Amino acid sequence: MRIGITCFATYGGSGIVASELARELVRLGHSVHIIARSLPTRLTELSDDLQFHEVEALNYPLFEAPHYTLALAVKQAEIAAREKLDLLHVHYAIPHSISGYLARDMLRGTHPLPIVTTLHGTDITLVGRDRSYLPVTRFAIAASDGVTAISDFLSHETCAQFGLPGVRVIPNFVDVDQYVRREGCALRWRLAPTDEKLLVHVSNFRPVKRVIDCVEIFARVARHVPSRLIMVGDGPDAGAAAARAAELGVAGDVVFVGKQPRIADYLSIADVLLAPSETESFGLSALEAMSCEVPVVATRIGGLPEVVEDGVTGYLRNVGDVEAMSEAVLGIVRDDALATRMGAAGRKVAVERFTTKRIIPQYLDYYREVIEAFDPGCQEPVIRYVR
Ligand code: GMT
């Protein structure tokens, strides 16, 4: 197949999922064209079968901001026609589905271009629910030829909020050969020189991630067990997290490593992953940690319970309950046998339910279904993904 993929290239789960999907599709013999504002961070190995097309939006003095949505639609249509794409797969509904809709319409009568939209989370739970975006989000989803969501939670949210029928659930996935436990490596010795326990957090440091809760949890744990907190990523709340660490007197043991191209390096040496999010439709870093045999302490919200089993692969606690989360972490770092058992259970879940090999074929089957059902002559946007 010849597939176009649009995603945000910035630090975010949807761009990572789109990049890993692209890489796997190419590995399986398909051609992929990434159409995005910049090259997604995890995609470095371009080739004839994995090409990147940059969207450049003209900034004219009359415009208050460049019109990315329109420039993207033009690029999607241009690449689809030139490269004879069989399908365009957009990640994150706003604004990518709308651009796809425009591209499909621009090509009407010349090149059939079915659109699949994958919903990732905040495109439904935060941005899409905002009054200023809700009608257009609903329209974009209804107008897509195929729609997938990355968890049952997100599928239900989509139905509840937009009054649309259930969408196909294709969960996120992990490369279990890349995300593995590594003992005794140089990075571990550098970050934990006297064998401290390593608590790791990975995110884009936006308010929904509650990174300050990570610092609060860590400060409570560090009172009892020699440990360090490794903060991987960057974003708006990084400064506030650093300030809180200083206030709590733990700044010396909180290490901000910034955005990292190889998250696996940090997860593979962690003792606990912290994911205290306010909302999370899946929690990709939790799954990646589980693949590395790392117990997860997270919040009991959104799709996280579909990934982390409370008491088995980690612990789930209420949003903001830093006391309970620090108790949960202490339970793990004080009991090596429990930590090993939880790590092994997490790895088993990753291997049995969420491997790349198990999930990518679900996308391919869905592409085929959508292409087969596509009616290039249809003028009205209809909810074609419902059977
Ligand atoms: O909002 C974010 O955290 C970023 C967002 C994205 O689109 O990049 O992440 C969402 O998609 C990830 C990949 O599917 C999921 O693992 C995250 O749970 C989801 N984030 C939220 O729901 C907050």
PDB file of C-alpha atoms in Angstrom, residues 109-233:
ATOM      1  CA  GLY A 109     -12.901  13.310  -9.568  1.00  0.00           C
ATOM      2  CA  THR A 110      -9.147  13.029 -10.047  1.00  0.00           C
ATOM      3  CA  HIS A 111      -7.766  10.850  -7.252  1.00  0.00           C
ATOM      4  CA  PRO A 112      -9.690   8.873  -4.613  1.00  0.00           C
ATOM      5  CA  LEU A 113      -8.313   9.587  -1.143  1.00  0.00           C
ATOM      6  CA  PRO A 114      -9.962   7.855   1.809  1.00  0.00           C
ATOM      7  CA  ILE A 115      -9.146   9.447   5.161  1.00  0.00           C
ATOM      8  CA  VAL A 116      -8.567   7.562   8.417  1.00  0.00           C
ATOM      9  CA  THR A 117      -8.450   9.640  11.602  1.00  0.00           C
ATOM     10  CA  THR A 118      -6.867   8.287  14.764  1.00  0.00           C
ATOM     11  CA  LEU A 119      -8.029   9.971  17.952  1.00  0.00           C
ATOM     12  CA  HIS A 120      -5.338  10.187  20.612  1.00  0.00           C
ATOM     13  CA  GLY A 121      -6.899  11.885  23.593  1.00  0.00           C
ATOM     14  CA  THR A 122      -6.824  15.591  24.147  1.00  0.00           C
ATOM     15  CA  ASP A 123      -8.244  16.070  20.652  1.00  0.00           C
ATOM     16  CA  ILE A 124     -11.454  14.719  22.274  1.00  0.00           C
ATOM     17  CA  THR A 125     -11.104  15.232  26.010  1.00  0.00           C
ATOM     18  CA  LEU A 126      -9.741  18.808  26.080  1.00  0.00           C
ATOM     19  CA  VAL A 127      -9.412  20.612  22.749  1.00  0.00           C
ATOM     20  CA  GLY A 128     -12.285  18.939  20.941  1.00  0.00           C
ATOM     21  CA  ARG A 129     -14.646  19.435  23.880  1.00  0.00           C
ATOM     22  CA  ASP A 130     -14.022  23.195  23.985  1.00  0.00           C
ATOM     23  CA  ARG A 131     -17.046  25.086  22.660  1.00  0.00           C
ATOM     24  CA  SER A 132     -14.932  26.856  20.043  1.00  0.00           C
ATOM     25  CA  TYR A 133     -13.837  23.560  18.473  1.00  0.00           C
ATOM     26  CA  LEU A 134     -16.586  21.049  19.277  1.00  0.00           C
ATOM     27  CA  PRO A 135     -18.722  21.420  16.126  1.00  0.00           C
ATOM     28  CA  VAL A 136     -15.744  21.267  13.773  1.00  0.00           C
ATOM     29  CA  THR A 137     -14.223  18.323  15.647  1.00  0.00           C
ATOM     30  CA  ARG A 138     -17.514  16.470  15.403  1.00  0.00           C
ATOM     31  CA  PHE A 139     -17.764  17.303  11.715  1.00  0.00           C
ATOM     32  CA  ALA A 140     -14.202  16.168  11.018  1.00  0.00           C
ATOM     33  CA  ILE A 141     -14.724  12.864  12.777  1.00  0.00           C
ATOM     34  CA  ALA A 142     -18.054  12.213  11.070  1.00  0.00           C
ATOM     35  CA  ALA A 143     -16.572  13.096   7.674  1.00  0.00           C
ATOM     36  CA  SER A 144     -13.634  10.704   8.013  1.00  0.00           C
ATOM     37  CA  ASP A 145     -13.883   7.433   6.119  1.00  0.00           C
ATOM     38  CA  GLY A 146     -12.418   5.546   9.053  1.00  0.00           C
ATOM     39  CA  VAL A 147     -11.910   6.498  12.686  1.00  0.00           C
ATOM     40  CA  THR A 148      -9.887   4.726  15.324  1.00  0.00           C
ATOM     41  CA  ALA A 149      -9.309   5.457  19.006  1.00  0.00           C
ATOM     42  CA  ILE A 150      -6.361   4.266  21.052  1.00  0.00           C
ATOM     43  CA  SER A 151      -8.418   2.943  23.985  1.00  0.00           C
ATOM     44  CA  ASP A 152     -11.934   1.833  24.914  1.00  0.00           C
ATOM     45  CA  PHE A 153     -12.092   4.852  27.193  1.00  0.00           C
ATOM     46  CA  LEU A 154     -11.479   7.220  24.288  1.00  0.00           C
ATOM     47  CA  SER A 155     -13.968   5.426  22.065  1.00  0.00           C
ATOM     48  CA  HIS A 156     -16.657   5.817  24.761  1.00  0.00           C
ATOM     49  CA  GLU A 157     -15.724   9.470  25.321  1.00  0.00           C
ATOM     50  CA  THR A 158     -16.051  10.121  21.597  1.00  0.00           C
ATOM     51  CA  CYS A 159     -19.540   8.598  21.548  1.00  0.00           C
ATOM     52  CA  ALA A 160     -20.615  10.416  24.688  1.00  0.00           C
ATOM     53  CA  GLN A 161     -19.318  13.846  23.748  1.00  0.00           C
ATOM     54  CA  PHE A 162     -20.041  13.956  20.067  1.00  0.00           C
ATOM     55  CA  GLY A 163     -23.105  11.777  19.865  1.00  0.00           C
ATOM     56  CA  LEU A 164     -21.307   9.594  17.344  1.00  0.00           C
ATOM     57  CA  PRO A 165     -21.408   5.799  17.209  1.00  0.00           C
ATOM     58  CA  GLY A 166     -18.485   3.792  18.567  1.00  0.00           C
ATOM     59  CA  VAL A 167     -15.226   3.955  16.690  1.00  0.00           C
ATOM     60  CA  ARG A 168     -12.736   1.149  16.075  1.00  0.00           C
ATOM     61  CA  VAL A 169     -10.340   0.669  18.987  1.00  0.00           C
ATOM     62  CA  ILE A 170      -6.755  -0.044  17.958  1.00  0.00           C
ATOM     63  CA  PRO A 171      -4.570   0.315  21.040  1.00  0.00           C
ATOM     64  CA  ASN A 172      -1.102   1.803  21.120  1.00  0.00           C
ATOM     65  CA  PHE A 173       1.802  -0.576  20.802  1.00  0.00           C
ATOM     66  CA  VAL A 174       5.419  -1.038  21.822  1.00  0.00           C
ATOM     67  CA  ASP A 175       8.481  -2.562  20.211  1.00  0.00           C
ATOM     68  CA  VAL A 176       9.251  -5.157  22.878  1.00  0.00           C
ATOM     69  CA  ASP A 177      12.682  -5.845  21.364  1.00  0.00           C
ATOM     70  CA  GLN A 178      13.745  -2.235  21.771  1.00  0.00           C
ATOM     71  CA  TYR A 179      12.097  -1.590  25.145  1.00  0.00           C
ATOM     72  CA  VAL A 180      13.912  -4.083  27.352  1.00  0.00           C
ATOM     73  CA  ARG A 181      15.439  -4.083  30.827  1.00  0.00           C
ATOM     74  CA  ARG A 182      19.161  -3.241  30.949  1.00  0.00           C
ATOM     75  CA  GLU A 183      21.134  -3.918  34.112  1.00  0.00           C
ATOM     76  CA  GLY A 184      24.471  -2.384  34.995  1.00  0.00           C
ATOM     77  CA  CYS A 185      24.787   0.050  32.119  1.00  0.00           C
ATOM     78  CA  ALA A 186      26.790   3.289  32.222  1.00  0.00           C
ATOM     79  CA  LEU A 187      23.734   5.573  32.300  1.00  0.00           C
ATOM     80  CA  ARG A 188      22.409   3.843  35.422  1.00  0.00           C
ATOM     81  CA  TRP A 189      25.723   4.339  37.210  1.00  0.00           C
ATOM     82  CA  ARG A 190      25.837   7.983  36.131  1.00  0.00           C
ATOM     83  CA  LEU A 191      22.303   8.735  37.358  1.00  0.00           C
ATOM     84  CA  ALA A 192      22.461   6.574  40.472  1.00  0.00           C
ATOM     85  CA  PRO A 193      26.159   6.579  41.460  1.00  0.00           C
ATOM     86  CA  THR A 194      25.505   5.145  44.935  1.00  0.00           C
ATOM     87  CA  ASP A 195      22.779   2.784  43.772  1.00  0.00           C
ATOM     88  CA  GLU A 196      19.870   5.096  44.572  1.00  0.00           C
ATOM     89  CA  LYS A 197      16.408   4.015  43.399  1.00  0.00           C
ATOM     90  CA  LEU A 198      15.462   5.745  40.146  1.00  0.00           C
ATOM     91  CA  LEU A 199      11.970   7.182  39.745  1.00  0.00           C
ATOM     92  CA  VAL A 200      11.408   8.245  36.132  1.00  0.00           C
ATOM     93  CA  HIS A 201       8.783  10.498  34.551  1.00  0.00           C
ATOM     94  CA  VAL A 202       8.411  10.972  30.782  1.00  0.00           C
ATOM     95  CA  SER A 203       6.107  13.571  29.242  1.00  0.00           C
ATOM     96  CA  ASN A 204       5.697  16.896  27.483  1.00  0.00           C
ATOM     97  CA  PHE A 205       5.390  18.669  30.865  1.00  0.00           C
ATOM     98  CA  ARG A 206       2.001  20.181  30.093  1.00  0.00           C
ATOM     99  CA  PRO A 207      -0.466  20.877  32.944  1.00  0.00           C
ATOM    100  CA  VAL A 208      -2.411  17.622  32.319  1.00  0.00           C
ATOM    101  CA  LYS A 209       0.726  15.652  33.207  1.00  0.00           C
ATOM    102  CA  ARG A 210       0.860  17.130  36.752  1.00  0.00           C
ATOM    103  CA  VAL A 211       4.652  17.100  36.824  1.00  0.00           C
ATOM    104  CA  ILE A 212       4.661  18.937  40.152  1.00  0.00           C
ATOM    105  CA  ASP A 213       2.966  15.869  41.652  1.00  0.00           C
ATOM    106  CA  CYS A 214       6.041  13.884  40.537  1.00  0.00           C
ATOM    107  CA  VAL A 215       8.207  16.179  42.644  1.00  0.00           C
ATOM    108  CA  GLU A 216       5.797  15.947  45.599  1.00  0.00           C
ATOM    109  CA  ILE A 217       5.783  12.160  45.414  1.00  0.00           C
ATOM    110  CA  PHE A 218       9.544  12.036  45.073  1.00  0.00           C
ATOM    111  CA  ALA A 219      10.155  14.319  48.074  1.00  0.00           C
ATOM    112  CA  ARG A 220       8.091  11.970  50.263  1.00  0.00           C
ATOM    113  CA  VAL A 221       9.869   8.861  48.955  1.00  0.00           C
ATOM    114  CA  ALA A 222      13.338  10.413  49.330  1.00  0.00           C
ATOM    115  CA  ARG A 223      12.722  10.954  53.068  1.00  0.00           C
ATOM    116  CA  HIS A 224      12.802   7.176  53.531  1.00  0.00           C
ATOM    117  CA  VAL A 225      14.778   5.633  50.670  1.00  0.00           C
ATOM    118  CA  PRO A 226      17.872   7.021  48.871  1.00  0.00           C
ATOM    119  CA  SER A 227      16.499   7.852  45.466  1.00  0.00           C
ATOM    120  CA  ARG A 228      16.552  10.243  42.522  1.00  0.00           C
ATOM    121  CA  LEU A 229      13.873  11.562  40.198  1.00  0.00           C
ATOM    122  CA  ILE A 230      14.701  11.649  36.498  1.00  0.00           C
ATOM    123  CA  MET A 231      12.473  13.977  34.508  1.00  0.00           C
ATOM    124  CA  VAL A 232      12.584  13.145  30.793  1.00  0.00           C
ATOM    125  CA  GLY A 233      11.081  15.667  28.378  1.00  0.00           C
TER     126      GLY A 233
END
